[in-house]
CSV table of C-alpha atoms and ligand atoms in Angstrom, one decimal:
chain,number,residue,atom,x,y,z
V,1,MET,CA,0.0,0.0,0.0
V,2,SER,CA,1.3,3.5,-0.8
V,3,ARG,CA,0.4,6.7,0.9
V,4,VAL,CA,1.5,10.1,-0.3
V,5,LEU,CA,1.3,13.5,1.5
V,6,ILE,CA,1.3,16.4,-0.8
V,7,ILE,CA,2.1,19.8,0.6
V,8,GLY,CA,0.9,22.9,-1.2
V,9,ALA,CA,-2.5,23.5,-2.9
V,10,GLY,CA,-1.6,26.0,-5.7
V,11,GLY,CA,-1.5,25.7,-9.5
V,12,VAL,CA,1.0,22.8,-9.7
V,13,ALA,CA,-0.4,20.8,-6.7
V,14,THR,CA,-3.9,21.0,-8.3
V,15,VAL,CA,-2.6,19.1,-11.3
V,16,THR,CA,-0.6,16.6,-9.3
V,17,VAL,CA,-3.5,15.8,-7.0
V,18,LYS,CA,-5.8,15.2,-9.9
V,19,LYS,CA,-3.3,13.1,-11.8
V,20,CYS,CA,-2.4,11.0,-8.7
V,21,ALA,CA,-6.1,10.5,-7.9
V,22,ARG,CA,-6.6,8.8,-11.2
V,23,LEU,CA,-3.9,6.3,-10.5
V,24,PRO,CA,-4.9,4.2,-7.5
V,25,GLU,CA,-2.4,1.5,-8.7
V,26,HIS,CA,0.4,3.9,-7.7
V,27,PHE,CA,-1.3,6.1,-5.1
V,28,ASP,CA,-3.6,4.2,-2.7
V,29,GLU,CA,-4.1,7.0,-0.3
V,30,ILE,CA,-3.5,10.8,-0.9
V,31,TYR,CA,-3.4,13.3,1.8
V,32,LEU,CA,-3.1,17.1,1.2
V,33,ALA,CA,-1.9,19.9,3.4
V,34,SER,CA,-1.2,23.6,2.8
V,35,ARG,CA,-1.1,26.9,4.6
V,36,THR,CA,-4.7,27.8,3.5
V,37,VAL,CA,-6.7,24.7,4.3
V,38,SER,CA,-9.8,25.9,2.4
V,39,LYS,CA,-7.8,25.4,-0.8
V,40,CYS,CA,-7.1,21.8,0.2
V,41,GLU,CA,-10.8,21.3,1.1
V,42,ALA,CA,-11.9,22.6,-2.3
V,43,LEU,CA,-9.6,20.3,-4.1
V,44,GLN,CA,-10.7,17.4,-2.0
V,45,GLN,CA,-14.4,18.2,-2.8
V,46,GLU,CA,-13.5,18.2,-6.5
V,47,VAL,CA,-11.5,15.0,-6.5
V,48,GLY,CA,-13.5,13.1,-4.0
V,49,GLU,CA,-12.9,12.1,-0.4
V,50,ASP,CA,-12.4,8.5,-1.5
V,51,ARG,CA,-9.2,9.6,-3.2
V,52,VAL,CA,-8.0,12.5,-1.1
V,53,LYS,CA,-8.5,10.9,2.3
V,54,GLY,CA,-7.6,13.9,4.5
V,55,VAL,CA,-6.7,17.6,4.4
V,56,PHE,CA,-4.7,19.6,6.9
V,57,ALA,CA,-3.5,23.1,7.6
V,58,VAL,CA,0.3,23.3,7.9
V,59,ASP,CA,2.9,26.1,8.0
V,60,ALA,CA,5.7,24.3,6.2
V,61,ASP,CA,8.2,27.0,7.2
V,62,ASN,CA,8.0,25.3,10.6
V,63,ALA,CA,9.8,21.9,10.5
V,64,ASP,CA,8.2,20.8,13.8
V,65,GLU,CA,4.7,21.4,12.4
V,66,VAL,CA,5.6,19.3,9.3
V,67,GLU,CA,7.1,16.6,11.5
V,68,ALA,CA,4.0,16.4,13.6
V,69,LEU,CA,1.9,16.2,10.5
V,70,ILE,CA,4.0,13.4,9.0
V,71,ASN,CA,3.8,11.5,12.3
V,72,GLN,CA,0.0,11.8,12.1
V,73,VAL,CA,-0.4,10.8,8.4
V,74,LYS,CA,2.6,8.4,8.2
V,75,PRO,CA,3.1,8.8,4.5
V,76,ASP,CA,5.6,6.8,2.4
V,77,LEU,CA,6.5,9.9,0.5
V,78,VAL,CA,6.1,13.7,1.0
V,79,VAL,CA,5.7,15.6,-2.2
V,80,ASN,CA,6.6,19.3,-1.7
V,81,LEU,CA,4.6,21.5,-4.0
V,82,ALA,CA,4.7,24.6,-1.8
V,83,LEU,CA,7.4,27.2,-2.5
V,84,PRO,CA,11.2,26.8,-2.6
V,85,TYR,CA,11.5,28.6,0.8
V,86,GLN,CA,9.9,25.5,2.4
V,87,ASP,CA,12.3,22.9,0.9
V,88,LEU,CA,14.7,22.8,3.9
V,89,PRO,CA,12.1,22.7,6.7
V,90,ILE,CA,10.3,19.9,4.9
V,91,MET,CA,13.5,18.0,4.3
V,92,ASP,CA,14.3,18.4,8.0
V,93,ALA,CA,10.9,16.9,8.9
V,94,CYS,CA,11.5,14.0,6.5
V,95,LEU,CA,14.9,13.3,8.1
V,96,ALA,CA,13.3,13.3,11.6
V,97,THR,CA,10.6,10.9,10.5
V,98,GLN,CA,12.6,8.8,8.0
V,99,THR,CA,10.3,9.6,5.2
V,100,ASP,CA,11.1,10.0,1.4
V,101,TYR,CA,10.9,13.5,-0.1
V,102,LEU,CA,10.3,15.0,-3.6
V,103,ASP,CA,10.2,18.6,-4.8
V,104,THR,CA,10.1,20.6,-8.1
V,105,ALA,CA,12.3,23.6,-7.3
V,106,ASN,CA,15.5,24.1,-5.4
V,107,TYR,CA,15.8,25.9,-2.1
V,108,GLU,CA,15.9,29.7,-2.1
V,109,PRO,CA,16.4,31.8,1.0
V,110,LYS,CA,13.5,34.2,1.3
V,111,ASP,CA,15.7,37.3,1.8
V,112,GLU,CA,18.1,36.5,-1.0
V,113,ALA,CA,17.3,35.4,-4.6
V,114,LYS,CA,20.0,32.8,-4.8
V,115,PHE,CA,19.6,29.7,-6.8
V,116,GLU,CA,21.9,26.8,-6.1
V,117,TYR,CA,21.7,23.2,-4.9
V,118,SER,CA,24.4,23.5,-2.2
V,119,TRP,CA,21.9,23.7,0.6
V,120,GLN,CA,20.0,20.6,-0.5
V,121,TRP,CA,23.0,18.6,-1.6
V,122,ALA,CA,24.4,19.1,1.9
V,123,TYR,CA,21.7,16.7,3.1
V,124,GLN,CA,23.2,13.8,1.1
V,125,GLU,CA,25.0,12.0,3.9
V,126,ARG,CA,22.1,12.4,6.4
V,127,PHE,CA,19.6,11.1,4.0
V,128,LYS,CA,21.9,8.1,3.2
V,129,GLU,CA,22.4,7.3,6.9
V,130,LYS,CA,18.7,7.3,7.5
V,131,GLY,CA,18.1,5.1,4.4
V,132,ILE,CA,15.7,7.6,2.9
V,133,MET,CA,15.6,9.3,-0.5
V,134,ALA,CA,15.1,12.8,-1.8
V,135,LEU,CA,14.4,13.5,-5.5
V,136,LEU,CA,15.1,17.1,-6.4
V,137,GLY,CA,13.4,19.0,-9.2
V,138,SER,CA,10.8,16.7,-10.5
V,139,GLY,CA,8.9,19.3,-12.6
V,140,PHE,CA,9.5,20.2,-16.2
V,141,ASP,CA,12.5,22.5,-16.1
V,142,PRO,CA,14.1,21.3,-13.8
V,143,GLY,CA,12.8,17.8,-14.2
V,144,VAL,CA,11.9,16.6,-17.6
V,145,THR,CA,14.7,18.6,-19.2
V,146,ASN,CA,17.2,16.7,-17.0
V,147,VAL,CA,15.6,13.4,-18.0
V,148,TYR,CA,15.7,14.4,-21.7
V,149,THR,CA,19.4,15.1,-21.3
V,150,ALA,CA,20.0,11.7,-19.6
V,151,TYR,CA,18.0,10.0,-22.3
V,152,ALA,CA,20.0,11.6,-25.1
V,153,ALA,CA,23.3,10.7,-23.4
V,154,LYS,CA,22.1,7.1,-23.0
V,155,HIS,CA,20.6,6.4,-26.4
V,156,TYR,CA,22.0,8.9,-28.9
V,157,PHE,CA,25.6,9.9,-28.0
V,158,ASP,CA,28.9,8.5,-26.8
V,159,GLU,CA,29.6,11.9,-25.3
V,160,ILE,CA,27.6,15.1,-25.0
V,161,HIS,CA,29.2,18.5,-25.5
V,162,TYR,CA,26.7,21.3,-25.9
V,163,LEU,CA,23.4,21.7,-24.2
V,164,ASP,CA,20.8,24.4,-24.8
V,165,ILE,CA,17.5,24.1,-22.9
V,166,VAL,CA,14.7,26.2,-24.5
V,167,ASP,CA,11.4,27.1,-22.9
V,168,CYS,CA,8.8,28.8,-25.0
V,169,ASN,CA,5.3,29.6,-23.8
V,170,GLY,CA,3.5,30.5,-27.1
V,171,GLY,CA,0.2,30.9,-25.3
V,172,ASP,CA,-2.1,33.9,-24.8
V,173,HIS,CA,-4.0,34.4,-21.6
V,174,GLY,CA,-5.5,37.7,-22.5
V,175,GLN,CA,-4.1,39.6,-19.4
V,176,ALA,CA,-1.9,42.7,-19.7
V,177,PHE,CA,0.7,41.1,-17.4
V,178,ALA,CA,0.6,37.8,-15.5
V,179,THR,CA,3.1,35.1,-14.5
V,180,ASN,CA,2.4,31.4,-15.2
V,181,PHE,CA,3.5,30.2,-11.8
V,182,ASN,CA,3.9,31.8,-8.4
V,183,PRO,CA,4.7,35.5,-9.4
V,184,GLU,CA,7.1,36.0,-6.5
V,185,ILE,CA,9.2,33.0,-7.4
V,186,ASN,CA,9.0,33.7,-11.1
V,187,ILE,CA,10.0,37.3,-11.0
V,188,ARG,CA,12.9,36.6,-8.6
V,189,GLU,CA,14.1,34.1,-11.1
V,190,ILE,CA,13.9,36.2,-14.3
V,191,THR,CA,15.3,39.4,-12.9
V,192,GLN,CA,18.5,37.7,-11.9
V,193,ARG,CA,21.8,38.1,-13.8
V,194,GLY,CA,22.1,35.5,-16.6
V,195,ARG,CA,24.6,32.7,-16.0
V,196,PHE,CA,25.8,29.8,-18.2
V,197,TRP,CA,28.6,27.2,-18.2
V,198,GLU,CA,31.4,27.3,-20.7
V,199,ASN,CA,34.8,25.6,-20.8
V,200,GLY,CA,34.7,24.6,-17.1
V,201,GLU,CA,33.5,27.9,-15.6
V,202,TRP,CA,30.4,29.9,-15.0
V,203,LYS,CA,30.0,33.1,-17.1
V,204,GLU,CA,27.6,35.9,-16.2
V,205,THR,CA,25.5,38.3,-18.3
V,206,ASP,CA,23.3,41.2,-17.5
V,207,PRO,CA,19.7,40.1,-16.9
V,208,LEU,CA,17.9,39.2,-20.2
V,209,SER,CA,20.6,40.9,-22.2
V,210,VAL,CA,21.5,38.0,-24.6
V,211,ARG,CA,18.8,37.2,-27.2
V,212,GLU,CA,18.4,34.6,-30.0
V,213,ASP,CA,15.4,34.3,-32.2
V,214,LEU,CA,14.6,30.6,-32.2
V,215,HIS,CA,12.1,28.5,-34.1
V,216,TYR,CA,9.7,26.5,-31.9
V,217,GLN,CA,7.8,23.5,-33.2
V,218,ASN,CA,4.1,24.2,-33.8
V,219,ILE,CA,4.6,27.8,-32.6
V,220,GLY,CA,7.1,29.6,-34.8
V,221,GLU,CA,9.9,32.0,-34.2
V,222,ARG,CA,10.1,33.7,-30.8
V,223,ALA,CA,12.7,36.0,-29.1
V,224,SER,CA,14.5,33.9,-26.5
V,225,TYR,CA,16.6,35.2,-23.7
V,226,LEU,CA,19.5,33.6,-21.9
V,227,MET,CA,19.0,33.2,-18.2
V,228,PHE,CA,20.2,31.0,-15.4
V,229,HIS,CA,18.1,28.0,-14.5
V,230,GLU,CA,18.9,25.6,-11.7
V,231,GLU,CA,19.1,22.4,-13.7
V,232,LEU,CA,22.3,23.7,-15.4
V,233,GLU,CA,24.1,23.4,-12.1
V,234,SER,CA,23.3,19.7,-11.6
V,235,LEU,CA,23.6,18.8,-15.3
V,236,VAL,CA,27.2,20.2,-15.7
V,237,LYS,CA,28.1,18.3,-12.5
V,238,HIS,CA,26.7,15.0,-13.7
V,239,PHE,CA,27.7,15.3,-17.3
V,240,PRO,CA,31.3,16.6,-17.0
V,241,THR,CA,31.8,16.2,-20.8
V,242,LEU,CA,29.6,19.3,-21.4
V,243,LYS,CA,31.7,22.1,-22.8
V,244,ARG,CA,28.8,24.5,-22.7
V,245,ALA,CA,25.3,24.5,-21.1
V,246,ARG,CA,22.7,27.3,-21.4
V,247,PHE,CA,19.1,28.0,-20.8
V,248,TRP,CA,16.8,30.2,-22.9
V,249,MET,CA,13.2,31.4,-22.2
V,250,THR,CA,10.9,33.3,-24.5
V,251,PHE,CA,9.4,36.7,-23.5
V,252,GLY,CA,7.2,39.0,-25.6
V,253,ASP,CA,7.9,42.7,-25.9
V,254,ALA,CA,4.8,43.6,-23.8
V,255,TYR,CA,5.8,41.3,-21.0
V,256,LEU,CA,9.4,42.8,-21.0
V,257,ASN,CA,8.0,46.3,-21.0
V,258,HIS,CA,5.8,45.7,-18.0
V,259,LEU,CA,8.7,44.0,-16.2
V,260,ARG,CA,11.1,46.9,-16.9
V,261,VAL,CA,8.6,49.4,-15.6
V,262,LEU,CA,7.9,47.3,-12.5
V,263,GLU,CA,11.7,46.9,-11.9
V,264,GLY,CA,12.3,50.6,-12.6
V,265,ILE,CA,9.9,51.7,-9.9
V,266,GLY,CA,11.1,49.2,-7.3
V,267,MET,CA,8.1,46.9,-7.4
V,268,THR,CA,10.2,43.7,-7.9
V,269,SER,CA,12.5,44.4,-5.0
V,270,ILE,CA,12.7,41.9,-2.1
V,271,GLU,CA,14.0,44.6,0.3
V,272,PRO,CA,11.3,45.5,2.9
V,273,VAL,CA,10.0,49.1,2.9
V,274,GLU,CA,8.0,51.0,5.5
V,275,PHE,CA,4.4,51.5,4.4
V,276,GLN,CA,1.7,53.0,6.7
V,277,GLY,CA,3.6,51.9,9.8
V,278,GLN,CA,4.4,48.4,8.7
V,279,GLN,CA,7.2,46.7,6.8
V,280,ILE,CA,6.2,45.3,3.4
V,281,VAL,CA,8.2,43.6,0.7
V,282,PRO,CA,7.3,45.2,-2.7
V,283,LEU,CA,7.4,41.9,-4.6
V,284,GLU,CA,5.0,40.3,-2.1
V,285,PHE,CA,2.6,43.2,-2.6
V,286,LEU,CA,3.0,42.9,-6.4
V,287,LYS,CA,2.1,39.2,-6.1
V,288,ALA,CA,-1.1,40.2,-4.3
V,289,VAL,CA,-2.3,42.4,-7.1
V,290,LEU,CA,-1.3,40.2,-10.1
V,291,PRO,CA,-3.6,37.5,-11.4
V,292,ASN,CA,-3.4,34.2,-9.6
V,293,PRO,CA,-1.6,31.9,-12.1
V,294,GLY,CA,-4.2,29.2,-11.4
V,295,SER,CA,-7.0,31.5,-12.6
V,296,LEU,CA,-5.4,31.9,-16.1
V,297,ALA,CA,-6.5,28.5,-17.4
V,298,GLU,CA,-10.0,29.6,-18.7
V,299,GLY,CA,-9.7,31.0,-22.2
V,300,TYR,CA,-5.9,30.4,-22.4
V,301,THR,CA,-5.0,29.6,-26.0
V,302,GLY,CA,-1.8,28.3,-27.7
V,303,MET,CA,0.8,26.0,-26.5
V,304,THR,CA,4.2,25.6,-24.8
V,305,CYS,CA,7.3,24.0,-26.4
V,306,ILE,CA,10.0,23.1,-24.0
V,307,GLY,CA,13.0,21.0,-24.9
V,308,THR,CA,16.7,20.4,-25.0
V,309,TYR,CA,19.1,20.8,-27.9
V,310,ILE,CA,22.0,18.5,-27.4
V,311,THR,CA,25.1,18.3,-29.6
V,312,GLY,CA,27.7,15.6,-29.1
V,313,VAL,CA,29.5,12.7,-30.7
V,314,LYS,CA,28.3,9.3,-31.8
V,315,ASP,CA,30.7,6.8,-33.5
V,316,GLY,CA,33.2,9.6,-34.1
V,317,LYS,CA,30.6,11.8,-35.8
V,318,GLU,CA,29.1,15.0,-34.4
V,319,LYS,CA,25.4,15.4,-34.4
V,320,THR,CA,22.6,17.4,-32.8
V,321,ILE,CA,19.2,16.3,-31.6
V,322,PHE,CA,16.2,18.2,-30.1
V,323,ILE,CA,13.9,16.4,-27.6
V,324,TYR,CA,10.8,18.4,-26.9
V,325,ASN,CA,7.2,18.5,-25.8
V,326,ASN,CA,4.3,20.7,-27.0
V,327,CYS,CA,1.6,21.2,-24.5
V,328,ASP,CA,-1.7,22.9,-25.3
V,329,HIS,CA,-3.2,25.2,-22.7
V,330,ALA,CA,-6.8,24.6,-23.7
V,331,VAL,CA,-6.3,20.8,-23.7
V,332,CYS,CA,-4.9,20.9,-20.2
V,333,ASN,CA,-7.8,23.1,-19.0
V,334,GLU,CA,-10.2,20.6,-20.5
V,335,GLU,CA,-8.5,17.7,-18.8
V,336,VAL,CA,-7.7,19.1,-15.3
V,337,GLY,CA,-8.9,22.7,-15.2
V,338,ALA,CA,-5.3,24.0,-15.3
V,339,GLN,CA,-3.0,25.9,-17.8
V,340,ALA,CA,-0.1,24.2,-19.4
V,341,VAL,CA,2.7,25.6,-17.1
V,342,SER,CA,1.0,24.1,-14.1
V,343,TYR,CA,0.3,20.9,-16.1
V,344,THR,CA,3.9,20.5,-17.4
V,345,THR,CA,5.1,20.7,-13.7
V,346,GLY,CA,2.4,18.8,-12.0
V,347,VAL,CA,2.5,15.7,-14.2
V,348,PRO,CA,6.3,15.1,-13.8
V,349,ALA,CA,5.9,15.5,-10.0
V,350,MET,CA,3.3,12.7,-10.2
V,351,ILE,CA,5.6,10.6,-12.3
V,352,GLY,CA,8.6,11.0,-10.0
V,353,ALA,CA,6.4,10.2,-7.0
V,354,ALA,CA,5.0,7.0,-8.8
V,355,LEU,CA,8.5,5.8,-9.7
V,356,MET,CA,9.7,6.3,-6.1
V,357,LEU,CA,6.7,4.6,-4.6
V,358,ASN,CA,6.9,1.5,-6.8
V,359,GLY,CA,10.7,1.2,-6.2
V,360,THR,CA,11.8,1.9,-9.9
V,361,TRP,CA,13.7,5.0,-8.8
V,362,LYS,CA,14.9,4.2,-5.4
V,363,LYS,CA,18.2,4.7,-3.6
V,364,SER,CA,19.1,6.4,-0.3
V,365,GLY,CA,20.5,9.9,-0.5
V,366,VAL,CA,19.7,13.2,-2.3
V,367,TRP,CA,19.5,12.9,-6.1
V,368,ASN,CA,18.8,14.9,-9.2
V,369,MET,CA,16.6,13.5,-11.9
V,370,GLU,CA,19.4,12.8,-14.4
V,371,GLN,CA,21.0,10.4,-11.9
V,372,PHE,CA,18.4,7.7,-12.6
V,373,ASP,CA,17.6,5.6,-15.6
V,374,PRO,CA,15.6,8.0,-17.8
V,375,ASP,CA,13.6,5.2,-19.7
V,376,PRO,CA,10.8,4.5,-17.2
V,377,PHE,CA,10.2,8.3,-16.8
V,378,MET,CA,10.2,8.9,-20.5
V,379,ASP,CA,7.6,6.0,-20.9
V,380,MET,CA,5.3,7.6,-18.3
V,381,LEU,CA,5.5,11.0,-19.9
V,382,ASN,CA,4.0,9.4,-23.0
V,383,GLN,CA,1.3,7.7,-21.1
V,384,HIS,CA,0.2,10.6,-18.9
V,385,GLY,CA,-0.2,13.6,-21.1
V,386,LEU,CA,3.3,14.9,-22.0
V,387,PRO,CA,4.4,13.0,-25.1
V,388,TRP,CA,7.8,13.9,-26.5
V,389,GLN,CA,9.5,13.9,-29.9
V,390,VAL,CA,13.1,13.5,-30.9
V,391,LEU,CA,14.2,15.5,-33.9
V,392,GLU,CA,17.5,14.7,-35.5
V,393,CYS,CA,18.7,18.2,-36.7
V,394,ASP,CA,20.9,18.8,-39.8
V,395,GLN,CA,22.7,21.3,-37.7
V,396,SER,CA,22.4,23.1,-34.3
V,397,PRO,CA,20.5,26.4,-34.4
V,398,PHE,CA,23.2,27.8,-32.1
V,399,ALA,CA,26.7,28.9,-33.0
V,400,LYS,CA,29.5,27.1,-31.2
H,1,NDP,P1,1.4,28.6,-6.0
H,1,NDP,O1,1.7,29.9,-5.4
H,1,NDP,O2,0.2,28.5,-6.9
H,1,NDP,O3,1.1,27.5,-4.8
H,1,NDP,C1,2.0,27.4,-3.8
H,1,NDP,C2,1.2,26.7,-2.7
H,1,NDP,O4,2.1,26.6,-1.5
H,1,NDP,C3,0.0,27.5,-2.2
H,1,NDP,O5,-1.0,26.6,-1.9
H,1,NDP,C4,0.5,28.1,-0.9
H,1,NDP,O6,-0.4,28.3,0.1
H,1,NDP,C5,1.4,27.0,-0.4
H,1,NDP,N1,2.4,27.5,0.6
H,1,NDP,C6,3.1,28.7,0.5
H,1,NDP,N2,3.8,28.8,1.7
H,1,NDP,C7,3.5,27.8,2.5
H,1,NDP,C8,3.9,27.5,3.8
H,1,NDP,N3,4.7,28.2,4.5
H,1,NDP,N4,3.3,26.4,4.3
H,1,NDP,C9,2.4,25.6,3.6
H,1,NDP,N5,2.0,25.9,2.4
H,1,NDP,C10,2.6,27.0,1.8
H,1,NDP,O7,2.7,28.0,-6.7
H,1,NDP,P2,2.8,27.0,-8.0
H,1,NDP,O8,1.8,25.9,-7.7
H,1,NDP,O9,2.7,27.8,-9.2
H,1,NDP,O10,4.2,26.5,-7.8
H,1,NDP,C11,4.5,25.4,-6.8
H,1,NDP,C12,6.0,25.1,-6.9
H,1,NDP,O11,6.3,24.6,-8.2
H,1,NDP,C13,7.0,26.2,-6.6
H,1,NDP,O12,8.0,25.8,-5.8
H,1,NDP,C14,7.5,26.6,-8.0
H,1,NDP,O13,8.8,27.1,-8.0
H,1,NDP,C15,7.5,25.2,-8.6
H,1,NDP,N6,7.5,25.2,-10.1
H,1,NDP,C16,8.4,24.4,-10.7
H,1,NDP,C17,8.5,24.3,-12.1
H,1,NDP,C18,9.3,23.3,-12.8
H,1,NDP,O14,9.2,23.1,-14.0
H,1,NDP,N7,10.2,22.6,-12.1
H,1,NDP,C19,7.6,25.2,-12.9
H,1,NDP,C20,6.6,26.0,-12.2
H,1,NDP,C21,6.6,26.0,-10.8
H,1,NDP,P3,-1.4,29.7,0.1
H,1,NDP,O15,-2.5,29.3,-0.8
H,1,NDP,O16,-1.7,29.9,1.5
H,1,NDP,O17,-0.6,30.8,-0.5
């Protein structure tokens, strides 16, 4: 029997809960906890009490509270779909209760937008000693992009040399400005300095200052901007043959104009300011006035295209492949009442959880996605709504 405790009840968790609920062969019992319990109750009502057996309020910033909840529910696995700030307290609670752990985004301190795995990798020995497992970054990017890279390295190349991860949202939600996942986390990420790996070292760029116009399957050409993304850190560690690794994301002019104005007037800052006698963080206030990403699904048209270009050598010959998925916002809304960005994250979280629970991906310690056999994950992507394609390219769209 398998019992999963999902923490968080936002856009991504909504998809994961609904997907898990349809797979009793992997998830016998689902429990759901979040800061605002009414969101858990609404999801339980929608999915059915026979599948979501219990809901709880929890402040996951508080490891003791999470530990008490785990002791009450006694899950085999905790799936963390709250925010990156909660990763460490939830991992601490998993250590204390000897429970497996999965998340979709690496830890970030709340007062500093700093993206690196060091904090979570530091749990490696303690997780090993307790005989429990943590799977880090089981979303799409990170997540599926790591698995695509491992799949390419296993089946298509003797050695991989150049990696370019591309993330295009070609959809239209009709709002003047909105983010597709938690606005606070998203804006912290894209306003950072760009960073990429080249010839054994990290190189930095000004935020969104490097642009390539790239063609995306079933979408067309889109302006794509170089930025840092967390999977680059683990991929260059686990594939040391990589000479260069970069990440690109598309942004429209209207989006960038809004972002520049908001940055220019200080609304994206995470430094607290005094307002009417209390301290507020401008970015947290901005989140409160922006559309809730979960509410964008209705009427969202178009699709995403996320994938990895990999250039390497096979039998002495250089070649490039592109592995990608297209995901249609309206189709996701029809299936689970969510837009494609929540869907492309929520489904891989379900798949990672299923593979851990059935023992296919299982070893003590703290692991990134590319450290496991990619094949069972790739099979499940095809079965559960995120089918992928492999394109053999005549040449890479990127200069060396
Ligand atoms: P949302 O903001 O929609 O949901 C976050 C949920 O976490 C909310 O239910 C929120 O509760 C809850 N939460 C926040 N703080 C706490 C806390 N202290 N204790 C308990 N619950 C808390 O975010 P998303 O669903 O869009 O994103 C979820 C995660 O997925 C994020 O970590 C994000 O970075 C990650 N992500 C990963 C992607 C990938 O491809 N790997 C892509 C997109 C997202 P409340 O309702 O009270 O605010």
